[in-house]
Amino acid sequence: MPRVITAFVHGVDAMNRFIGRIAMYLIFVLIGVLLWSSVSKVAFLPSLWTLETAQFVMVGYYILGGPYSIQLGSNVRMDLFYGGWSVKTKAWVDAFTVLFLMFYLGVLLYGALGSLAYAMGYFGMAPLEYFSEFLGALFTGGFAQAGETLGYLERSSTAWRPFLWPVKLLLAVGIFLMLLQTLAEFFRDIGRIRGVEI
């Protein structure tokens, strides 16, 4: 395999391994939030934020851990015939199925970016103009100023009403990382078909 492809595969693997291991620790944050929720209900303490915080942490845990799971091959697979096949046949089947996953992740990323743009108030401006105006307002006056400048930042419909763009940004980044890891797995499968281990 060309060095560029090998470097890409190793770089994506290292990045997703690092991010995936950090994401694993989000489970402890989730446990803390859920414990606080349980204690606060018994002690009549405020817990308005716990449900959505738990949901947002779960999104981060799953979406940032997904690429690492793909890398380790720990995804669920129906193994009726697969286990008895040769390495080369497995590589052919994996390369073929990875193409479907890349298509699915591409469509999912497109939807996630559209949802993120909506959450951040993007309504028809040129993207560069929109993001430069939003970031300028965000750094000079915070979220309130950014919302006033752009007119709208999507919020949750619950009583706590947190902004939704951070979790939607996390979704888009996580799906992009999964797409990169899937592309790396495709190159790895092509290498196995050729008899080269990447």
PDB file of C-alpha atoms in Angstrom:
ATOM      1  CA  MET A   1       0.000   0.000   0.000  1.00  0.00           C
ATOM      2  CA  PRO A   2       1.205   3.560  -0.634  1.00  0.00           C
ATOM      3  CA  ARG A   3       2.737   5.346   2.343  1.00  0.00           C
ATOM      4  CA  VAL A   4       0.091   8.067   2.251  1.00  0.00           C
ATOM      5  CA  ILE A   5      -2.677   5.511   2.791  1.00  0.00           C
ATOM      6  CA  THR A   6      -0.717   3.731   5.506  1.00  0.00           C
ATOM      7  CA  ALA A   7      -0.043   7.047   7.254  1.00  0.00           C
ATOM      8  CA  PHE A   8      -3.735   7.972   6.955  1.00  0.00           C
ATOM      9  CA  VAL A   9      -4.842   4.648   8.477  1.00  0.00           C
ATOM     10  CA  HIS A  10      -2.354   4.896  11.348  1.00  0.00           C
ATOM     11  CA  GLY A  11      -3.200   8.569  11.971  1.00  0.00           C
ATOM     12  CA  VAL A  12      -6.954   7.923  12.070  1.00  0.00           C
ATOM     13  CA  ASP A  13      -6.397   4.900  14.314  1.00  0.00           C
ATOM     14  CA  ALA A  14      -4.277   6.914  16.758  1.00  0.00           C
ATOM     15  CA  MET A  15      -6.721   9.840  16.825  1.00  0.00           C
ATOM     16  CA  ASN A  16      -9.790   7.649  17.379  1.00  0.00           C
ATOM     17  CA  ARG A  17      -7.965   5.524  19.960  1.00  0.00           C
ATOM     18  CA  PHE A  18      -7.126   8.687  21.928  1.00  0.00           C
ATOM     19  CA  ILE A  19     -10.630  10.172  21.629  1.00  0.00           C
ATOM     20  CA  GLY A  20     -12.296   6.815  22.311  1.00  0.00           C
ATOM     21  CA  ARG A  21     -10.335   6.263  25.501  1.00  0.00           C
ATOM     22  CA  ILE A  22     -11.240   9.730  26.743  1.00  0.00           C
ATOM     23  CA  ALA A  23     -14.889   9.113  25.816  1.00  0.00           C
ATOM     24  CA  MET A  24     -14.869   5.954  27.938  1.00  0.00           C
ATOM     25  CA  TYR A  25     -14.437   8.139  31.020  1.00  0.00           C
ATOM     26  CA  LEU A  26     -17.682   9.950  30.235  1.00  0.00           C
ATOM     27  CA  ILE A  27     -19.443   6.972  31.781  1.00  0.00           C
ATOM     28  CA  PHE A  28     -18.205   8.164  35.171  1.00  0.00           C
ATOM     29  CA  VAL A  29     -19.642  11.625  34.496  1.00  0.00           C
ATOM     30  CA  LEU A  30     -22.915   9.966  33.549  1.00  0.00           C
ATOM     31  CA  ILE A  31     -22.905   7.902  36.751  1.00  0.00           C
ATOM     32  CA  GLY A  32     -22.321  11.089  38.766  1.00  0.00           C
ATOM     33  CA  VAL A  33     -25.197  12.900  37.061  1.00  0.00           C
ATOM     34  CA  LEU A  34     -27.561   9.975  37.575  1.00  0.00           C
ATOM     35  CA  LEU A  35     -26.529   9.617  41.223  1.00  0.00           C
ATOM     36  CA  TRP A  36     -27.149  13.330  41.780  1.00  0.00           C
ATOM     37  CA  SER A  37     -30.529  12.964  40.130  1.00  0.00           C
ATOM     38  CA  SER A  38     -31.486  10.131  42.477  1.00  0.00           C
ATOM     39  CA  VAL A  39     -30.208  11.898  45.605  1.00  0.00           C
ATOM     40  CA  SER A  40     -31.774  15.217  44.661  1.00  0.00           C
ATOM     41  CA  LYS A  41     -35.205  13.663  44.195  1.00  0.00           C
ATOM     42  CA  VAL A  42     -35.090  12.147  47.681  1.00  0.00           C
ATOM     43  CA  ALA A  43     -33.662  15.297  49.303  1.00  0.00           C
ATOM     44  CA  PHE A  44     -35.903  17.700  47.311  1.00  0.00           C
ATOM     45  CA  LEU A  45     -32.880  19.462  45.779  1.00  0.00           C
ATOM     46  CA  PRO A  46     -32.970  21.121  42.357  1.00  0.00           C
ATOM     47  CA  SER A  47     -32.379  18.614  39.577  1.00  0.00           C
ATOM     48  CA  LEU A  48     -33.808  20.370  36.545  1.00  0.00           C
ATOM     49  CA  TRP A  49     -30.609  19.925  34.560  1.00  0.00           C
ATOM     50  CA  THR A  50     -29.946  16.232  35.237  1.00  0.00           C
ATOM     51  CA  LEU A  51     -32.105  14.577  32.561  1.00  0.00           C
ATOM     52  CA  GLU A  52     -30.761  16.565  29.632  1.00  0.00           C
ATOM     53  CA  THR A  53     -27.216  16.516  30.960  1.00  0.00           C
ATOM     54  CA  ALA A  54     -27.415  12.721  31.179  1.00  0.00           C
ATOM     55  CA  GLN A  55     -28.734  12.575  27.616  1.00  0.00           C
ATOM     56  CA  PHE A  56     -25.995  14.874  26.315  1.00  0.00           C
ATOM     57  CA  VAL A  57     -23.277  12.867  28.092  1.00  0.00           C
ATOM     58  CA  MET A  58     -24.700   9.635  26.639  1.00  0.00           C
ATOM     59  CA  VAL A  59     -24.549  11.168  23.169  1.00  0.00           C
ATOM     60  CA  GLY A  60     -20.884  12.016  23.710  1.00  0.00           C
ATOM     61  CA  TYR A  61     -20.148   8.577  25.156  1.00  0.00           C
ATOM     62  CA  TYR A  62     -21.700   6.679  22.264  1.00  0.00           C
ATOM     63  CA  ILE A  63     -20.842   8.935  19.348  1.00  0.00           C
ATOM     64  CA  LEU A  64     -17.193   9.497  20.338  1.00  0.00           C
ATOM     65  CA  GLY A  65     -16.725   5.870  21.360  1.00  0.00           C
ATOM     66  CA  GLY A  66     -18.193   4.575  18.098  1.00  0.00           C
ATOM     67  CA  PRO A  67     -15.093   5.077  15.930  1.00  0.00           C
ATOM     68  CA  TYR A  68     -12.944   3.324  18.542  1.00  0.00           C
ATOM     69  CA  SER A  69     -15.433   0.445  18.594  1.00  0.00           C
ATOM     70  CA  ILE A  70     -15.202   0.166  14.791  1.00  0.00           C
ATOM     71  CA  GLN A  71     -11.400   0.173  15.041  1.00  0.00           C
ATOM     72  CA  LEU A  72     -11.393  -2.650  17.598  1.00  0.00           C
ATOM     73  CA  GLY A  73     -13.920  -4.653  15.589  1.00  0.00           C
ATOM     74  CA  SER A  74     -16.212  -4.862  18.594  1.00  0.00           C
ATOM     75  CA  ASN A  75     -19.339  -4.036  16.636  1.00  0.00           C
ATOM     76  CA  VAL A  76     -22.163  -6.572  16.519  1.00  0.00           C
ATOM     77  CA  ARG A  77     -22.042  -8.954  13.575  1.00  0.00           C
ATOM     78  CA  MET A  78     -24.150 -11.916  12.476  1.00  0.00           C
ATOM     79  CA  ASP A  79     -21.581 -14.691  12.322  1.00  0.00           C
ATOM     80  CA  LEU A  80     -23.368 -17.574  10.626  1.00  0.00           C
ATOM     81  CA  PHE A  81     -20.792 -18.152   7.899  1.00  0.00           C
ATOM     82  CA  TYR A  82     -18.197 -15.415   8.441  1.00  0.00           C
ATOM     83  CA  GLY A  83     -16.111 -17.282  11.042  1.00  0.00           C
ATOM     84  CA  GLY A  84     -15.340 -20.153   8.676  1.00  0.00           C
ATOM     85  CA  TRP A  85     -14.157 -18.047   5.765  1.00  0.00           C
ATOM     86  CA  SER A  86     -10.545 -17.353   4.837  1.00  0.00           C
ATOM     87  CA  VAL A  87      -8.893 -14.028   5.704  1.00  0.00           C
ATOM     88  CA  LYS A  88      -9.094 -12.907   2.078  1.00  0.00           C
ATOM     89  CA  THR A  89     -12.808 -13.745   1.784  1.00  0.00           C
ATOM     90  CA  LYS A  90     -13.503 -11.935   5.042  1.00  0.00           C
ATOM     91  CA  ALA A  91     -11.619  -8.914   3.686  1.00  0.00           C
ATOM     92  CA  TRP A  92     -13.737  -8.921   0.496  1.00  0.00           C
ATOM     93  CA  VAL A  93     -16.975  -9.128   2.475  1.00  0.00           C
ATOM     94  CA  ASP A  94     -15.812  -6.437   4.935  1.00  0.00           C
ATOM     95  CA  ALA A  95     -14.729  -4.093   2.117  1.00  0.00           C
ATOM     96  CA  PHE A  96     -18.116  -4.561   0.428  1.00  0.00           C
ATOM     97  CA  THR A  97     -20.137  -3.923   3.589  1.00  0.00           C
ATOM     98  CA  VAL A  98     -17.975  -0.948   4.587  1.00  0.00           C
ATOM     99  CA  LEU A  99     -19.093   0.792   1.400  1.00  0.00           C
ATOM    100  CA  PHE A 100     -22.694   0.633   2.638  1.00  0.00           C
ATOM    101  CA  LEU A 101     -21.637   1.965   6.026  1.00  0.00           C
ATOM    102  CA  MET A 102     -19.748   4.860   4.398  1.00  0.00           C
ATOM    103  CA  PHE A 103     -22.847   5.757   2.369  1.00  0.00           C
ATOM    104  CA  TYR A 104     -25.024   5.616   5.489  1.00  0.00           C
ATOM    105  CA  LEU A 105     -22.566   7.720   7.519  1.00  0.00           C
ATOM    106  CA  GLY A 106     -22.303  10.248   4.672  1.00  0.00           C
ATOM    107  CA  VAL A 107     -26.073  10.714   4.633  1.00  0.00           C
ATOM    108  CA  LEU A 108     -26.111  10.878   8.437  1.00  0.00           C
ATOM    109  CA  LEU A 109     -23.334  13.511   8.418  1.00  0.00           C
ATOM    110  CA  TYR A 110     -25.233  15.583   5.873  1.00  0.00           C
ATOM    111  CA  GLY A 111     -28.297  15.530   8.114  1.00  0.00           C
ATOM    112  CA  ALA A 112     -26.252  16.283  11.235  1.00  0.00           C
ATOM    113  CA  LEU A 113     -24.640  19.318   9.584  1.00  0.00           C
ATOM    114  CA  GLY A 114     -28.050  20.594   8.474  1.00  0.00           C
ATOM    115  CA  SER A 115     -29.405  20.143  11.986  1.00  0.00           C
ATOM    116  CA  LEU A 116     -26.345  21.910  13.429  1.00  0.00           C
ATOM    117  CA  ALA A 117     -26.782  24.815  11.022  1.00  0.00           C
ATOM    118  CA  TYR A 118     -30.423  25.133  12.042  1.00  0.00           C
ATOM    119  CA  ALA A 119     -29.521  24.973  15.747  1.00  0.00           C
ATOM    120  CA  MET A 120     -27.017  27.766  15.252  1.00  0.00           C
ATOM    121  CA  GLY A 121     -29.468  30.013  13.420  1.00  0.00           C
ATOM    122  CA  TYR A 122     -28.194  29.577   9.873  1.00  0.00           C
ATOM    123  CA  PHE A 123     -30.956  30.783   7.581  1.00  0.00           C
ATOM    124  CA  GLY A 124     -29.530  31.360   4.125  1.00  0.00           C
ATOM    125  CA  MET A 125     -26.393  33.473   4.708  1.00  0.00           C
ATOM    126  CA  ALA A 126     -23.189  32.452   2.997  1.00  0.00           C
ATOM    127  CA  PRO A 127     -21.570  29.893   5.352  1.00  0.00           C
ATOM    128  CA  LEU A 128     -18.295  31.821   5.798  1.00  0.00           C
ATOM    129  CA  GLU A 129     -20.163  35.053   6.495  1.00  0.00           C
ATOM    130  CA  TYR A 130     -22.483  33.263   8.919  1.00  0.00           C
ATOM    131  CA  PHE A 131     -19.771  31.549  10.939  1.00  0.00           C
ATOM    132  CA  SER A 132     -17.536  34.639  11.075  1.00  0.00           C
ATOM    133  CA  GLU A 133     -20.460  36.767  12.304  1.00  0.00           C
ATOM    134  CA  PHE A 134     -21.516  34.111  14.818  1.00  0.00           C
ATOM    135  CA  LEU A 135     -17.995  33.589  16.214  1.00  0.00           C
ATOM    136  CA  GLY A 136     -17.393  37.338  16.440  1.00  0.00           C
ATOM    137  CA  ALA A 137     -20.603  37.820  18.409  1.00  0.00           C
ATOM    138  CA  LEU A 138     -19.887  34.765  20.545  1.00  0.00           C
ATOM    139  CA  PHE A 139     -16.401  35.919  21.564  1.00  0.00           C
ATOM    140  CA  THR A 140     -17.366  39.536  22.171  1.00  0.00           C
ATOM    141  CA  GLY A 141     -20.690  39.124  23.943  1.00  0.00           C
ATOM    142  CA  GLY A 142     -21.271  35.452  24.718  1.00  0.00           C
ATOM    143  CA  PHE A 143     -24.259  33.327  23.789  1.00  0.00           C
ATOM    144  CA  ALA A 144     -26.823  36.043  24.408  1.00  0.00           C
ATOM    145  CA  GLN A 145     -25.058  38.452  22.042  1.00  0.00           C
ATOM    146  CA  ALA A 146     -24.605  35.735  19.431  1.00  0.00           C
ATOM    147  CA  GLY A 147     -28.305  34.919  19.665  1.00  0.00           C
ATOM    148  CA  GLU A 148     -29.291  38.575  19.298  1.00  0.00           C
ATOM    149  CA  THR A 149     -26.902  39.096  16.404  1.00  0.00           C
ATOM    150  CA  LEU A 150     -28.108  36.101  14.474  1.00  0.00           C
ATOM    151  CA  GLY A 151     -31.659  36.234  15.701  1.00  0.00           C
ATOM    152  CA  TYR A 152     -32.041  32.657  16.870  1.00  0.00           C
ATOM    153  CA  LEU A 153     -30.193  29.853  18.616  1.00  0.00           C
ATOM    154  CA  GLU A 154     -32.178  26.664  19.017  1.00  0.00           C
ATOM    155  CA  ARG A 155     -32.937  25.629  22.585  1.00  0.00           C
ATOM    156  CA  SER A 156     -34.455  22.538  24.078  1.00  0.00           C
ATOM    157  CA  SER A 157     -38.187  22.623  24.706  1.00  0.00           C
ATOM    158  CA  THR A 158     -37.828  21.617  28.371  1.00  0.00           C
ATOM    159  CA  ALA A 159     -37.914  23.921  31.386  1.00  0.00           C
ATOM    160  CA  TRP A 160     -34.099  24.095  31.590  1.00  0.00           C
ATOM    161  CA  ARG A 161     -33.852  25.188  27.918  1.00  0.00           C
ATOM    162  CA  PRO A 162     -30.176  24.534  27.173  1.00  0.00           C
ATOM    163  CA  PHE A 163     -28.723  25.434  23.793  1.00  0.00           C
ATOM    164  CA  LEU A 164     -28.727  22.466  21.430  1.00  0.00           C
ATOM    165  CA  TRP A 165     -25.855  23.428  19.156  1.00  0.00           C
ATOM    166  CA  PRO A 166     -23.108  21.926  21.400  1.00  0.00           C
ATOM    167  CA  VAL A 167     -24.654  18.451  21.322  1.00  0.00           C
ATOM    168  CA  LYS A 168     -25.409  18.758  17.604  1.00  0.00           C
ATOM    169  CA  LEU A 169     -21.805  19.791  16.992  1.00  0.00           C
ATOM    170  CA  LEU A 170     -20.695  16.742  18.979  1.00  0.00           C
ATOM    171  CA  LEU A 171     -22.917  14.559  16.796  1.00  0.00           C
ATOM    172  CA  ALA A 172     -21.459  15.980  13.577  1.00  0.00           C
ATOM    173  CA  VAL A 173     -17.863  15.572  14.814  1.00  0.00           C
ATOM    174  CA  GLY A 174     -18.523  12.025  16.011  1.00  0.00           C
ATOM    175  CA  ILE A 175     -20.133  10.983  12.729  1.00  0.00           C
ATOM    176  CA  PHE A 176     -17.214  12.516  10.818  1.00  0.00           C
ATOM    177  CA  LEU A 177     -14.758  10.542  12.981  1.00  0.00           C
ATOM    178  CA  MET A 178     -16.751   7.363  12.303  1.00  0.00           C
ATOM    179  CA  LEU A 179     -16.619   8.096   8.590  1.00  0.00           C
ATOM    180  CA  LEU A 180     -12.839   8.535   8.767  1.00  0.00           C
ATOM    181  CA  GLN A 181     -12.444   5.302  10.748  1.00  0.00           C
ATOM    182  CA  THR A 182     -14.658   3.458   8.268  1.00  0.00           C
ATOM    183  CA  LEU A 183     -12.503   4.733   5.404  1.00  0.00           C
ATOM    184  CA  ALA A 184      -9.409   3.529   7.282  1.00  0.00           C
ATOM    185  CA  GLU A 185     -11.037   0.108   7.721  1.00  0.00           C
ATOM    186  CA  PHE A 186     -11.784   0.026   3.985  1.00  0.00           C
ATOM    187  CA  PHE A 187      -8.110   0.653   3.204  1.00  0.00           C
ATOM    188  CA  ARG A 188      -7.152  -2.002   5.751  1.00  0.00           C
ATOM    189  CA  ASP A 189      -9.493  -4.498   4.040  1.00  0.00           C
ATOM    190  CA  ILE A 190      -8.052  -3.665   0.615  1.00  0.00           C
ATOM    191  CA  GLY A 191      -4.599  -4.309   2.080  1.00  0.00           C
ATOM    192  CA  ARG A 192      -5.726  -7.727   3.375  1.00  0.00           C
ATOM    193  CA  ILE A 193      -7.117  -8.569  -0.070  1.00  0.00           C
ATOM    194  CA  ARG A 194      -3.699  -7.768  -1.540  1.00  0.00           C
ATOM    195  CA  GLY A 195      -1.951  -9.736   1.209  1.00  0.00           C
ATOM    196  CA  VAL A 196      -0.518  -6.650   2.927  1.00  0.00           C
ATOM    197  CA  GLU A 197      -1.229  -5.963   6.594  1.00  0.00           C
ATOM    198  CA  ILE A 198      -1.650  -2.279   7.452  1.00  0.00           C
TER     199      ILE A 198
END
